[in-house]
PDB file of C-alpha atoms in Angstrom:
ATOM      1  CA  UNK A   1      92.749  79.916 121.371  1.00 40.00           C
ATOM      2  CA  UNK A   2      91.883  78.474 124.741  1.00 43.00           C
ATOM      3  CA  UNK A   3      95.145  76.725 125.501  1.00 43.00           C
ATOM      4  CA  UNK A   4      97.714  79.303 126.617  1.00 45.00           C
ATOM      5  CA  UNK A   5     100.577  76.884 125.941  1.00 52.00           C
ATOM      6  CA  UNK A   6      99.793  76.992 122.216  1.00 66.00           C
ATOM      7  CA  UNK A   7     101.744  79.679 120.413  1.00 73.00           C
ATOM      8  CA  UNK A   8      99.513  82.119 118.584  1.00 88.00           C
ATOM      9  CA  UNK A   9      99.799  81.755 114.794  1.00 91.00           C
ATOM     10  CA  UNK A  10     100.700  85.437 114.359  1.00 92.00           C
ATOM     11  CA  UNK A  11     103.478  85.198 116.951  1.00 90.00           C
ATOM     12  CA  UNK A  12     104.775  82.072 115.183  1.00 92.00           C
ATOM     13  CA  UNK A  13     104.600  83.916 111.845  1.00 93.00           C
ATOM     14  CA  UNK A  14     106.676  86.776 113.258  1.00 93.00           C
ATOM     15  CA  UNK A  15     109.277  84.413 114.734  1.00 91.00           C
ATOM     16  CA  UNK A  16     109.471  82.465 111.461  1.00 94.00           C
ATOM     17  CA  UNK A  17     109.819  85.717 109.525  1.00 95.00           C
ATOM     18  CA  UNK A  18     112.924  86.777 111.445  1.00 93.00           C
ATOM     19  CA  UNK A  19     114.418  83.269 111.505  1.00 93.00           C
ATOM     20  CA  UNK A  20     113.684  82.969 107.777  1.00 93.00           C
ATOM     21  CA  UNK A  21     116.526  85.329 106.973  1.00 89.00           C
ATOM     22  CA  UNK A  22     118.907  82.602 108.115  1.00 87.00           C
ATOM     23  CA  UNK A  23     121.051  85.125 109.948  1.00 85.00           C
ATOM     24  CA  UNK A  24     121.838  84.158 113.533  1.00 86.00           C
ATOM     25  CA  UNK A  25     123.240  87.655 114.056  1.00 85.00           C
ATOM     26  CA  UNK A  26     119.799  89.136 113.315  1.00 89.00           C
ATOM     27  CA  UNK A  27     118.128  86.808 115.805  1.00 90.00           C
ATOM     28  CA  UNK A  28     120.805  87.716 118.375  1.00 89.00           C
ATOM     29  CA  UNK A  29     120.173  91.412 117.774  1.00 91.00           C
ATOM     30  CA  UNK A  30     116.413  90.978 118.216  1.00 92.00           C
ATOM     31  CA  UNK A  31     117.048  89.005 121.396  1.00 90.00           C
ATOM     32  CA  UNK A  32     119.048  91.931 122.782  1.00 89.00           C
ATOM     33  CA  UNK A  33     116.234  94.315 121.856  1.00 90.00           C
ATOM     34  CA  UNK A  34     113.726  91.997 123.571  1.00 87.00           C
ATOM     35  CA  UNK A  35     115.825  91.778 126.742  1.00 86.00           C
ATOM     36  CA  UNK A  36     116.194  95.555 126.882  1.00 85.00           C
ATOM     37  CA  UNK A  37     112.514  96.207 126.146  1.00 83.00           C
ATOM     38  CA  UNK A  38     111.204  93.598 128.572  1.00 78.00           C
ATOM     39  CA  UNK A  39     112.723  95.634 131.387  1.00 60.00           C
ATOM     40  CA  UNK A  40     110.308  98.479 130.648  1.00 55.00           C
ATOM     41  CA  UNK A  41     107.232  96.776 129.182  1.00 53.00           C
ATOM     42  CA  UNK A  42     104.967  93.769 129.552  1.00 50.00           C
ATOM     43  CA  UNK A  43     107.106  90.791 128.457  1.00 53.00           C
ATOM     44  CA  UNK A  44     104.367  88.443 127.269  1.00 72.00           C
ATOM     45  CA  UNK A  45     101.393  89.362 125.100  1.00 79.00           C
ATOM     46  CA  UNK A  46      98.242  87.299 125.414  1.00 83.00           C
ATOM     47  CA  UNK A  47      96.707  85.395 122.527  1.00 86.00           C
ATOM     48  CA  UNK A  48      93.822  87.874 122.572  1.00 89.00           C
ATOM     49  CA  UNK A  49      96.246  90.724 121.995  1.00 88.00           C
ATOM     50  CA  UNK A  50      97.870  88.789 119.136  1.00 90.00           C
ATOM     51  CA  UNK A  51      94.369  88.244 117.682  1.00 91.00           C
ATOM     52  CA  UNK A  52      93.791  91.995 117.723  1.00 91.00           C
ATOM     53  CA  UNK A  53      97.224  92.803 116.312  1.00 92.00           C
ATOM     54  CA  UNK A  54      96.725  90.291 113.520  1.00 93.00           C
ATOM     55  CA  UNK A  55      93.385  91.868 112.591  1.00 94.00           C
ATOM     56  CA  UNK A  56      94.938  95.347 112.560  1.00 94.00           C
ATOM     57  CA  UNK A  57      97.867  94.054 110.486  1.00 94.00           C
ATOM     58  CA  UNK A  58      95.564  92.424 107.897  1.00 93.00           C
ATOM     59  CA  UNK A  59      93.432  95.557 107.680  1.00 94.00           C
ATOM     60  CA  UNK A  60      96.515  97.757 107.263  1.00 94.00           C
ATOM     61  CA  UNK A  61      97.824  95.583 104.443  1.00 93.00           C
ATOM     62  CA  UNK A  62      94.489  95.883 102.619  1.00 94.00           C
ATOM     63  CA  UNK A  63      93.768  99.577 103.319  1.00 91.00           C
ATOM     64  CA  UNK A  64      93.044 101.069  99.876  1.00 91.00           C
ATOM     65  CA  UNK A  65      92.871 104.780 100.653  1.00 92.00           C
ATOM     66  CA  UNK A  66      94.628 105.333 103.967  1.00 92.00           C
ATOM     67  CA  UNK A  67      93.937 108.571 105.794  1.00 94.00           C
ATOM     68  CA  UNK A  68      96.441 110.455 107.907  1.00 94.00           C
ATOM     69  CA  UNK A  69      94.358 109.543 110.953  1.00 95.00           C
ATOM     70  CA  UNK A  70      94.659 105.860 110.081  1.00 95.00           C
ATOM     71  CA  UNK A  71      98.426 106.193 109.609  1.00 95.00           C
ATOM     72  CA  UNK A  72      98.641 107.964 112.970  1.00 95.00           C
ATOM     73  CA  UNK A  73      96.690 105.132 114.629  1.00 95.00           C
ATOM     74  CA  UNK A  74      99.118 102.555 113.192  1.00 96.00           C
ATOM     75  CA  UNK A  75     102.061 104.662 114.374  1.00 96.00           C
ATOM     76  CA  UNK A  76     100.651 104.944 117.900  1.00 94.00           C
ATOM     77  CA  UNK A  77     100.102 101.176 117.967  1.00 94.00           C
ATOM     78  CA  UNK A  78     103.626 100.454 116.708  1.00 94.00           C
ATOM     79  CA  UNK A  79     105.051 102.746 119.368  1.00 93.00           C
ATOM     80  CA  UNK A  80     103.678 100.373 122.016  1.00 91.00           C
ATOM     81  CA  UNK A  81     105.040  97.179 120.436  1.00 92.00           C
ATOM     82  CA  UNK A  82     108.348  95.404 120.866  1.00 90.00           C
ATOM     83  CA  UNK A  83     110.912  96.169 118.176  1.00 92.00           C
ATOM     84  CA  UNK A  84     110.631  92.701 116.623  1.00 92.00           C
ATOM     85  CA  UNK A  85     106.864  92.991 116.304  1.00 93.00           C
ATOM     86  CA  UNK A  86     106.897  96.645 115.254  1.00 94.00           C
ATOM     87  CA  UNK A  87     109.518  96.131 112.556  1.00 94.00           C
ATOM     88  CA  UNK A  88     107.744  93.002 111.302  1.00 95.00           C
ATOM     89  CA  UNK A  89     104.579  95.054 110.862  1.00 95.00           C
ATOM     90  CA  UNK A  90     106.419  97.987 109.257  1.00 95.00           C
ATOM     91  CA  UNK A  91     108.398  95.830 106.827  1.00 94.00           C
ATOM     92  CA  UNK A  92     105.374  93.804 105.785  1.00 95.00           C
ATOM     93  CA  UNK A  93     103.066  96.808 105.467  1.00 96.00           C
ATOM     94  CA  UNK A  94     105.774  98.246 103.207  1.00 96.00           C
ATOM     95  CA  UNK A  95     105.696  95.083 101.050  1.00 96.00           C
ATOM     96  CA  UNK A  96     101.905  94.773 100.920  1.00 96.00           C
ATOM     97  CA  UNK A  97     100.687  98.377 101.050  1.00 96.00           C
ATOM     98  CA  UNK A  98     103.317 100.814  99.860  1.00 94.00           C
ATOM     99  CA  UNK A  99     100.933 103.788  99.940  1.00 95.00           C
ATOM    100  CA  UNK A 100     100.184 103.327 103.632  1.00 96.00           C
ATOM    101  CA  UNK A 101     103.841 102.708 104.441  1.00 96.00           C
ATOM    102  CA  UNK A 102     104.896 105.888 102.621  1.00 96.00           C
ATOM    103  CA  UNK A 103     102.321 107.857 104.613  1.00 96.00           C
ATOM    104  CA  UNK A 104     103.519 106.273 107.865  1.00 97.00           C
ATOM    105  CA  UNK A 105     107.159 106.971 107.006  1.00 96.00           C
ATOM    106  CA  UNK A 106     106.456 110.598 106.043  1.00 96.00           C
ATOM    107  CA  UNK A 107     104.549 111.187 109.260  1.00 96.00           C
ATOM    108  CA  UNK A 108     107.239 109.478 111.352  1.00 95.00           C
ATOM    109  CA  UNK A 109     110.069 111.457 109.815  1.00 94.00           C
ATOM    110  CA  UNK A 110     108.319 114.856 109.788  1.00 95.00           C
ATOM    111  CA  UNK A 111     106.315 114.932 113.021  1.00 94.00           C
ATOM    112  CA  UNK A 112     108.177 115.773 116.223  1.00 94.00           C
ATOM    113  CA  UNK A 113     105.561 113.877 118.223  1.00 94.00           C
ATOM    114  CA  UNK A 114     106.907 110.684 116.646  1.00 95.00           C
ATOM    115  CA  UNK A 115     110.602 111.538 116.971  1.00 95.00           C
ATOM    116  CA  UNK A 116     111.431 108.813 119.513  1.00 94.00           C
ATOM    117  CA  UNK A 117     109.687 106.109 117.490  1.00 95.00           C
ATOM    118  CA  UNK A 118     111.420 107.322 114.330  1.00 96.00           C
ATOM    119  CA  UNK A 119     114.784 107.153 116.107  1.00 95.00           C
ATOM    120  CA  UNK A 120     113.923 103.659 117.344  1.00 93.00           C
ATOM    121  CA  UNK A 121     113.159 102.522 113.786  1.00 94.00           C
ATOM    122  CA  UNK A 122     116.344 104.114 112.443  1.00 95.00           C
ATOM    123  CA  UNK A 123     118.364 102.555 115.253  1.00 93.00           C
ATOM    124  CA  UNK A 124     117.048  99.131 114.300  1.00 93.00           C
ATOM    125  CA  UNK A 125     117.795  99.685 110.597  1.00 92.00           C
ATOM    126  CA  UNK A 126     121.319 100.943 111.344  1.00 94.00           C
ATOM    127  CA  UNK A 127     121.985  98.004 113.644  1.00 91.00           C
ATOM    128  CA  UNK A 128     120.658  95.671 110.960  1.00 89.00           C
ATOM    129  CA  UNK A 129     123.176  97.100 108.492  1.00 90.00           C
ATOM    130  CA  UNK A 130     125.977  96.721 111.043  1.00 88.00           C
ATOM    131  CA  UNK A 131     124.947  93.118 111.711  1.00 84.00           C
ATOM    132  CA  UNK A 132     125.072  92.376 107.979  1.00 82.00           C
ATOM    133  CA  UNK A 133     128.375  94.164 107.391  1.00 84.00           C
ATOM    134  CA  UNK A 134     130.065  92.844 110.514  1.00 83.00           C
ATOM    135  CA  UNK A 135     128.824  89.278 110.369  1.00 79.00           C
ATOM    136  CA  UNK A 136     131.334  86.704 111.530  1.00 81.00           C
ATOM    137  CA  UNK A 137     131.473  85.035 108.109  1.00 83.00           C
ATOM    138  CA  UNK A 138     132.153  88.345 106.360  1.00 84.00           C
ATOM    139  CA  UNK A 139     134.818  89.349 108.887  1.00 85.00           C
ATOM    140  CA  UNK A 140     136.543  85.978 108.433  1.00 90.00           C
ATOM    141  CA  UNK A 141     136.604  86.551 104.655  1.00 91.00           C
ATOM    142  CA  UNK A 142     138.047  90.033 105.127  1.00 89.00           C
ATOM    143  CA  UNK A 143     140.688  88.615 107.467  1.00 91.00           C
ATOM    144  CA  UNK A 144     141.545  85.924 104.919  1.00 93.00           C
ATOM    145  CA  UNK A 145     141.933  88.479 102.122  1.00 92.00           C
ATOM    146  CA  UNK A 146     144.050  90.745 104.318  1.00 92.00           C
ATOM    147  CA  UNK A 147     146.284  87.813 105.243  1.00 91.00           C
ATOM    148  CA  UNK A 148     146.752  86.967 101.549  1.00 90.00           C
ATOM    149  CA  UNK A 149     147.574  90.591 100.744  1.00 90.00           C
ATOM    150  CA  UNK A 150     150.064  90.739 103.595  1.00 89.00           C
ATOM    151  CA  UNK A 151     151.637  87.430 102.543  1.00 86.00           C
ATOM    152  CA  UNK A 152     151.998  88.656  98.944  1.00 82.00           C
ATOM    153  CA  UNK A 153     153.336  92.011 100.083  1.00 70.00           C
ATOM    154  CA  UNK A 154     155.991  90.379 102.236  1.00 67.00           C
ATOM    155  CA  UNK A 155     156.858  87.927  99.480  1.00 60.00           C
ATOM    156  CA  UNK A 156     157.892  90.750  97.147  1.00 61.00           C
TER     157      UNK A 156
END
């Protein structure tokens, strides 16, 4: 892509993936991650970098017999990516190449060299659960039920 103002198709795919869940809380959470991470890393990736990432992603999804070295290379790459991009790759590799994902997960969870990345992944997953459980809509429903219970309790 020669025009820098055009959004790279892979970047657009990643954005659409996260927005596709229809959960504003998830987008808010990713925005917070981006703000935090942009303080310590390069905020904007070039289209050339997205080209390379897309090629690696496609190859990873199609890898028939992944080696530990290949899994390690994917892990080292993911360690350098923003959380939104890293988790997109991890979740979609899981969907499209379970064998590679299992190898990546085993290596992440059992290798002390990857401890910080593993904690980062777990932090994201835990925050994702909290976002789902504590969504505004769900909390309003809980409040409504509690109010009904209290009203019934006081009525008796």
